[in-house]
Coordinates of C-alpha atoms and ligand atoms in Angstrom, one line a residue:
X8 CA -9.9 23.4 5.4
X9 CA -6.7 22.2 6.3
X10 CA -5.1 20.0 3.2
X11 CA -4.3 16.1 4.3
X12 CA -0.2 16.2 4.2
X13 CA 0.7 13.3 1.9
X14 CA 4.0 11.4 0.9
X15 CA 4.8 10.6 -2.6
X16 CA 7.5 8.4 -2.2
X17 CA 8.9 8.0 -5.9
X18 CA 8.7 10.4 -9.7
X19 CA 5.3 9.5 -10.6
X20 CA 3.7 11.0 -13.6
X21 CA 3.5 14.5 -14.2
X22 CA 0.1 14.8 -14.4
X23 CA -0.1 12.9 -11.2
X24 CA 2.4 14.8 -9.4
X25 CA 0.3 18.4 -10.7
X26 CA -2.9 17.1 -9.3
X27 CA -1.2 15.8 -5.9
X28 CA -0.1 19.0 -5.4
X29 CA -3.7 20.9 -6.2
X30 CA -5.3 18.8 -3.5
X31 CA -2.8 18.0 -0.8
X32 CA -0.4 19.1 1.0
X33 CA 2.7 17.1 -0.5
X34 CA 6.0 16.4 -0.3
X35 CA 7.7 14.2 -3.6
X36 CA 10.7 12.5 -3.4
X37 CA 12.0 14.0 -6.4
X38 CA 15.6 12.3 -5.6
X39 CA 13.0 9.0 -6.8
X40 CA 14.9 6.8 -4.4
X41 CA 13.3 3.8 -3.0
X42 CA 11.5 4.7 0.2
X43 CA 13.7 3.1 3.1
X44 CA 12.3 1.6 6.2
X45 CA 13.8 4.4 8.5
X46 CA 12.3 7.1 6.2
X47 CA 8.6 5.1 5.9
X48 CA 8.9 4.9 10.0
X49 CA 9.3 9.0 9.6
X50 CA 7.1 9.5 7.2
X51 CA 3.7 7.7 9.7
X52 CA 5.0 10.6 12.5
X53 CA 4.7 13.1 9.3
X54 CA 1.7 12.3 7.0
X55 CA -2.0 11.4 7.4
X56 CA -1.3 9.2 3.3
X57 CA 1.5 7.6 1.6
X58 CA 1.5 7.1 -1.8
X59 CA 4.0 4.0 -2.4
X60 CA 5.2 2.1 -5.3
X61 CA 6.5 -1.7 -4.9
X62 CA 9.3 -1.0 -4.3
X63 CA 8.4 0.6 -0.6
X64 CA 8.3 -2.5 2.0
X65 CA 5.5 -2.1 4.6
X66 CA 6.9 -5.3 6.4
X67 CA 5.2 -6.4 9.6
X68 CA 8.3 -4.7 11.5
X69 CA 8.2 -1.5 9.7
X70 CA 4.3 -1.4 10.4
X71 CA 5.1 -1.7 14.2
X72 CA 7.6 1.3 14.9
X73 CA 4.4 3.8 12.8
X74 CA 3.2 6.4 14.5
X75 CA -0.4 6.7 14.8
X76 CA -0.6 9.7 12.4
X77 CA -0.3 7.9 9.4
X78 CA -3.8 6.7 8.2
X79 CA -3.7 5.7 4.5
X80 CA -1.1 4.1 2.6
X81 CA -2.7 4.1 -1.5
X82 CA -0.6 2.3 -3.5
X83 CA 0.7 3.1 -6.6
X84 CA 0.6 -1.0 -8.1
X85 CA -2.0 -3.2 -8.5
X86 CA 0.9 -5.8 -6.5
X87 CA 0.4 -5.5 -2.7
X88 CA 3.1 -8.2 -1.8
X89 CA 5.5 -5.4 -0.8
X90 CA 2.9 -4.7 2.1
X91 CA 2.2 -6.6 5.2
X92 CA -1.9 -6.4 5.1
X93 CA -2.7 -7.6 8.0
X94 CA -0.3 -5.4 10.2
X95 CA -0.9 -2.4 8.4
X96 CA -5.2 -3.2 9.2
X97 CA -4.1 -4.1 12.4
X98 CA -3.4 -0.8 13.0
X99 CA -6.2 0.8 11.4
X100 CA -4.6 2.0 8.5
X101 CA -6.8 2.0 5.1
X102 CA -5.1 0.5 1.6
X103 CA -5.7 0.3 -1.4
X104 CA -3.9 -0.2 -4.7
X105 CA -4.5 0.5 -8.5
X106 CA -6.2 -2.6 -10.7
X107 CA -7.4 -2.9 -13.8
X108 CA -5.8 0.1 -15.2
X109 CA -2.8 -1.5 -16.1
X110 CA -3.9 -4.2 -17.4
X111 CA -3.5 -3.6 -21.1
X112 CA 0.2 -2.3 -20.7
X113 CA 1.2 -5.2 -18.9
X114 CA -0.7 -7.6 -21.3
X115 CA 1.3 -5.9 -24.1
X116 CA 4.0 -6.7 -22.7
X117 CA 3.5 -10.5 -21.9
X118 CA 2.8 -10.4 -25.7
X119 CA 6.3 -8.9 -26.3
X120 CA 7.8 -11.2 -24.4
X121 CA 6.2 -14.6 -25.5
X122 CA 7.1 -13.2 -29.0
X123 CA 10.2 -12.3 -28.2
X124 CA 11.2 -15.1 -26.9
X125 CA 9.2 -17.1 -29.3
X126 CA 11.5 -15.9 -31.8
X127 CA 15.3 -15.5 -30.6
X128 CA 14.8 -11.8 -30.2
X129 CA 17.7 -11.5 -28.0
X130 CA 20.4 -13.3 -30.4
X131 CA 18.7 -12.0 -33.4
X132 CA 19.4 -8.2 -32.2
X133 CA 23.1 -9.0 -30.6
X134 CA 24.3 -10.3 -34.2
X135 CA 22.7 -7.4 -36.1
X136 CA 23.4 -4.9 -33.7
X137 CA 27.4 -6.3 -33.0
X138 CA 27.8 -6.8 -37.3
X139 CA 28.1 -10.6 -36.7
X140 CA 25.1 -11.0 -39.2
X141 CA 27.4 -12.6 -41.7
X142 CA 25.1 -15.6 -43.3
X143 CA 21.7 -16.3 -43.8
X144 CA 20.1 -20.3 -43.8
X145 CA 16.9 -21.8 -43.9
X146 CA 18.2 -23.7 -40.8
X147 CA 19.2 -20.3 -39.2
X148 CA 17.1 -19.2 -36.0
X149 CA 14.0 -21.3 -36.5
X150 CA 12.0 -20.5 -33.9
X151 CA 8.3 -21.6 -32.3
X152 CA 5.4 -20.4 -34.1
X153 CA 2.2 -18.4 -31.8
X154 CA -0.4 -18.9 -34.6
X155 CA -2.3 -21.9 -33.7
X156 CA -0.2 -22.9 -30.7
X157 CA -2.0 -23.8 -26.7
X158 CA -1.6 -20.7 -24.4
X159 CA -1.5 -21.6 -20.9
X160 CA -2.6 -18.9 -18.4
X161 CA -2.3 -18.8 -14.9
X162 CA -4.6 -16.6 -12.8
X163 CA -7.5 -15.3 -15.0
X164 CA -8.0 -12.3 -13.2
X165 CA -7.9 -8.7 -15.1
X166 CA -4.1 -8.8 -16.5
X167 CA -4.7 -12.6 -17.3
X168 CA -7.8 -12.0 -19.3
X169 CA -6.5 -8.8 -21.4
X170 CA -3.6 -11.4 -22.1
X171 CA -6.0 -13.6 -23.4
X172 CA -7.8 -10.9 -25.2
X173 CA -4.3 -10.2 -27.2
X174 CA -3.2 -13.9 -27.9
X175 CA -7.0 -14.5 -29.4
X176 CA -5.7 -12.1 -32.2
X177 CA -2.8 -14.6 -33.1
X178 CA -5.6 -17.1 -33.4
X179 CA -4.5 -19.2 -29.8
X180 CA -6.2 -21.6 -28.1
X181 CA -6.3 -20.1 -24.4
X182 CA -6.5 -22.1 -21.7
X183 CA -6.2 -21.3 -17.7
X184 CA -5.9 -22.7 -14.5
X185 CA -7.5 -19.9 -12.1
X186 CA -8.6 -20.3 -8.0
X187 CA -12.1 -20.5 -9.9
X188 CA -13.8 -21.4 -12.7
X189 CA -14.9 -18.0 -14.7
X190 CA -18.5 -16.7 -16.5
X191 CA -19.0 -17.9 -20.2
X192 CA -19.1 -14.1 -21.1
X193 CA -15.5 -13.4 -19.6
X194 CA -13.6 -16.7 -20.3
X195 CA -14.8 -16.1 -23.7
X196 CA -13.8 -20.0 -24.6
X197 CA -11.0 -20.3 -23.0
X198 CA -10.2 -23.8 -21.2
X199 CA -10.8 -24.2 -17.8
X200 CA -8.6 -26.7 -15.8
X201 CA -9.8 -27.4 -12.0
X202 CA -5.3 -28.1 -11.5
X203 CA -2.5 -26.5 -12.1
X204 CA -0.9 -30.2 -13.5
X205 CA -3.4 -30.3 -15.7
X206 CA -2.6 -27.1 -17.6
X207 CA 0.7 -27.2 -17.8
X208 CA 0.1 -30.4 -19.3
X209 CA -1.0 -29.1 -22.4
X210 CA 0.8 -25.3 -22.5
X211 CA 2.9 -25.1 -25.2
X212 CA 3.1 -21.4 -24.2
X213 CA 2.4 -20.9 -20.2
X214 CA 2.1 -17.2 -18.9
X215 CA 1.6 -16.5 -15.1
X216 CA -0.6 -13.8 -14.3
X217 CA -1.3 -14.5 -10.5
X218 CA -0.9 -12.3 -6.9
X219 CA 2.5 -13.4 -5.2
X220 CA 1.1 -14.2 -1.8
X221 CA 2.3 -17.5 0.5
X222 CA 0.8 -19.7 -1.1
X223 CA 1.9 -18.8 -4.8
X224 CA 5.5 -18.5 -3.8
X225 CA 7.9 -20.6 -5.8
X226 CA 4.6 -22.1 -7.8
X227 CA 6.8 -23.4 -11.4
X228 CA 9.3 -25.0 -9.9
X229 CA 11.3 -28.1 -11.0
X230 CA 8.2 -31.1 -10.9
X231 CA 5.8 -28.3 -12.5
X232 CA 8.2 -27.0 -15.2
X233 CA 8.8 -31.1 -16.2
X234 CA 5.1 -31.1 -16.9
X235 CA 5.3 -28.2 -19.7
X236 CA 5.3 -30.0 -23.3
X237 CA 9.1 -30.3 -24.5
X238 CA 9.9 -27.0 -26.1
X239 CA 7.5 -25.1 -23.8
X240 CA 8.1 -21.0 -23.5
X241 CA 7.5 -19.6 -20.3
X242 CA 6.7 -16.3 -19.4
X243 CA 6.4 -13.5 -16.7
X244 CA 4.9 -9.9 -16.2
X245 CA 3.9 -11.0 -12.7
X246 CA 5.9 -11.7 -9.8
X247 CA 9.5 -13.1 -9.8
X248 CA 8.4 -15.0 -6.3
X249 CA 6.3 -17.0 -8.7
X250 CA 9.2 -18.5 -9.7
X251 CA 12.0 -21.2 -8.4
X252 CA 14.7 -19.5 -10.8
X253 CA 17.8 -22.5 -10.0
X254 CA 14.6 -24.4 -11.6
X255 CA 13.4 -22.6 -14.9
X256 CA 17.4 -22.5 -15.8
X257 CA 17.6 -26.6 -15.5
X258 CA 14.4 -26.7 -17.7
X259 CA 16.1 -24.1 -19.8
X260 CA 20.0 -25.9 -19.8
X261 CA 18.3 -29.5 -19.7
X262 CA 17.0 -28.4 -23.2
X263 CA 13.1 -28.9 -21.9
X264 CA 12.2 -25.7 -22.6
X265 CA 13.2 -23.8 -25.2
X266 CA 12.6 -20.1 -23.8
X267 CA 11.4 -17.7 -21.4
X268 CA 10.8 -14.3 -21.0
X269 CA 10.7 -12.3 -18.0
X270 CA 9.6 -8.7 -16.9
X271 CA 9.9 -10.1 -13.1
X272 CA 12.2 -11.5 -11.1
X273 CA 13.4 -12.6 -7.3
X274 CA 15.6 -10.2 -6.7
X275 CA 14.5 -6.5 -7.6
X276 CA 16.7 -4.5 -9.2
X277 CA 19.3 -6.6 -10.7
X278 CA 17.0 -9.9 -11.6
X279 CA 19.3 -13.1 -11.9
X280 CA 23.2 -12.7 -12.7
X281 CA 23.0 -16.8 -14.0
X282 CA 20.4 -15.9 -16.5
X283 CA 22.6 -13.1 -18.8
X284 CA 24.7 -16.0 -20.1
X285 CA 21.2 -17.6 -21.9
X286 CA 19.9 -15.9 -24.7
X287 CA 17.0 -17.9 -25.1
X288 CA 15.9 -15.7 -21.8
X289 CA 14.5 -12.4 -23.3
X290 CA 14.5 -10.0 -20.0
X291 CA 12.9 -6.6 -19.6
X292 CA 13.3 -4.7 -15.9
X293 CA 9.5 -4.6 -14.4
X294 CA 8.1 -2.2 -17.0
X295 CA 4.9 -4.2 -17.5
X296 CA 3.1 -0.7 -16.6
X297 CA 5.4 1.7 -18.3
X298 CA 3.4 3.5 -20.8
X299 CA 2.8 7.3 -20.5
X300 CA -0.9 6.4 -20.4
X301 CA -0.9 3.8 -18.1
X302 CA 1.4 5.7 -15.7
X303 CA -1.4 8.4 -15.3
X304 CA -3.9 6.5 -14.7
X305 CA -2.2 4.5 -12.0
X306 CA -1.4 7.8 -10.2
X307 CA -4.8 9.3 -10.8
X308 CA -6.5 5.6 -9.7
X309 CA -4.3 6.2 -6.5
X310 CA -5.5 10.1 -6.0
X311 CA -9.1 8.7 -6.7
X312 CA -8.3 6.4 -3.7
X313 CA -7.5 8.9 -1.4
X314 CA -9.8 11.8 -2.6
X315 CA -12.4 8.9 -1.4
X316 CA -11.3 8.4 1.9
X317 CA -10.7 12.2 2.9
X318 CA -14.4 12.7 1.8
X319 CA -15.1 9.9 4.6
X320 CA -16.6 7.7 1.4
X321 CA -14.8 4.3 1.1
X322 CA -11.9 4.4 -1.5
X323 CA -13.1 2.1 -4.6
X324 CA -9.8 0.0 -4.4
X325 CA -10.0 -0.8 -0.5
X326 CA -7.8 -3.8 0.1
Ligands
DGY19 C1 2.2 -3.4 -10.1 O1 1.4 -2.5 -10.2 O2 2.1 -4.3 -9.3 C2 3.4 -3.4 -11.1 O3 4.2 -4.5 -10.9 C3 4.2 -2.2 -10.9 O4 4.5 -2.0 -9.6

């Protein structure tokens, strides 16, 4: 039988990459460029599946100029916002993406973050690492203690609730606004509020763990950050659309908050010029997934997706 011909479209694992080219007929973008329009428009004239990462845009316009060839696009993210869904079903192509698999790595990574920026983590390495470590105080770099403190979490989905999972080891009291109320067994006591207003209300730490998606865009912006208790941290591994980023560095200048920390960001690669100057903003570059083990899995969750749908069976992670 004839092998589906398949697109990888960046360097995924090399596990991933062995098994891909067991079962398919592939091609891998070894150069591990970002996939362009004019190449995706290509590729649907080329290749019965795409596997994508984020950073490939299936944007309504893309979507129109396919060809019809092209009849599965299986993410490599959990994140879909980088595809327009309803074009892309509009045109009969299947998608899917990778949940639940990643939701530990980037959990571990909120953790870094919140602690990180908790605790000056981004002055305190610059002075060590630079030999400006010259003095040592009981006043010097005080910063906000986890133990004990209010977690905020928005969007109690799978990432939100291994989050959760984590900051119950530093003994936190978790509460979370979600678009609905969870089970007893998985908000394991956490505190639901029916409004966003009402959580921030009471978040001395707030992490957003929600989709980017219309109605999500620009969610914390400057009336939203003003109801975070002075010296709230912010943080997120989700989506930089999330936030209004002119409005998290008033919070931050105004001296409302006193940190954030930030995997994501609005614009992708490069994040936020304005925000290098502030060292209370601990930044990482979109690695919430980046672990070995959670790199295979995504890639294997993807191949699982498409194995699925070339056995005519429905792929598990059908969007
Ligand atoms: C995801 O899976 O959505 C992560 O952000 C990496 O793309």
């Amino acid at each position: 039988m004839t092998k589906p011909r398949l697109w990888i479209t960046r360097r995924l694992s090399d596990a991933t990459l062995e098994r891909a080219e067991r079962d398919y007929d592939v091609v891998i973008n070894h150069a591990d460029t970002p996939g362009t329009a004019d190449e995706l428009i290509a590729a649907s004239a080329e290749f019965d599946a795409i596997i994508p990462c984020h950073s490939e845009h299936f944007s309504a316009d893309v979507v129109a100029q396919f060809s019809d060839r092209l009849k599965i696009v299986a993410n490599h993210s959990v994140g879909v916002d980088h595809c327009d869904l309803p074009s892309l079903k509009a045109r009969g192509i299947a998608i899917t993406n990778t949940p639940d698999v990643l939701s530990d790595a980037t959990a571990e990574l909120a953790m870094l973050l919140m602690l990180g920026a908790a605790r000056h983590a981004v002055a305190g390495d610059r002075i060590v690492r630079t030999g400006q470590w010259d003095s040592w105080s009981p006043a010097f770099m005080v910063g906000k203690q986890v133990t004990g403190a209010r977690l905020g979490i928005i969007g109690m989905g799978r990432v939100g609730r291994a989050f959760a999972a984590k900051a119950r080891g530093f003994d936190m009291e978790i509460h979370y606004y979600n678009r609905s109320e969870l089970s007893a067994s998985d908000a394991q006591g956490a505190v639901y509020h029916d409004s966003i207003e009402s959580l921030l209300g009471i978040a001395d730490f707030l992490s957003l763990h929600c989709p980017a998606t219309p109605e999500t865009t620009g969610l914390m912006n400057d009336a939203r950050f003003a109801l975070l208790p002075k010296g709230g941290i912010v943080v997120n591994t989700a989506r930089g659309a999330l936030v209004d980023e002119s409005a998290l560095l008033n919070a931050l200048q105004s001296g409302h908050l006193a940190a954030a920390g930030l995997d994501c960001f609005q614009v992708e690669p490069g994040g936020n010029p304005a925000f290098a100057a502030h060292d209370n903003i601990f930044m990482l570059p979109h690695i919430g997934s980046a672990t070995r083990t959670t790199r295979d899995a995504m890639g294997f969750r993807a191949l699982d997706n498409l194995d699925a749908f070339f056995a005519g069976k429905t792929p598990g992670d059908l969007l």
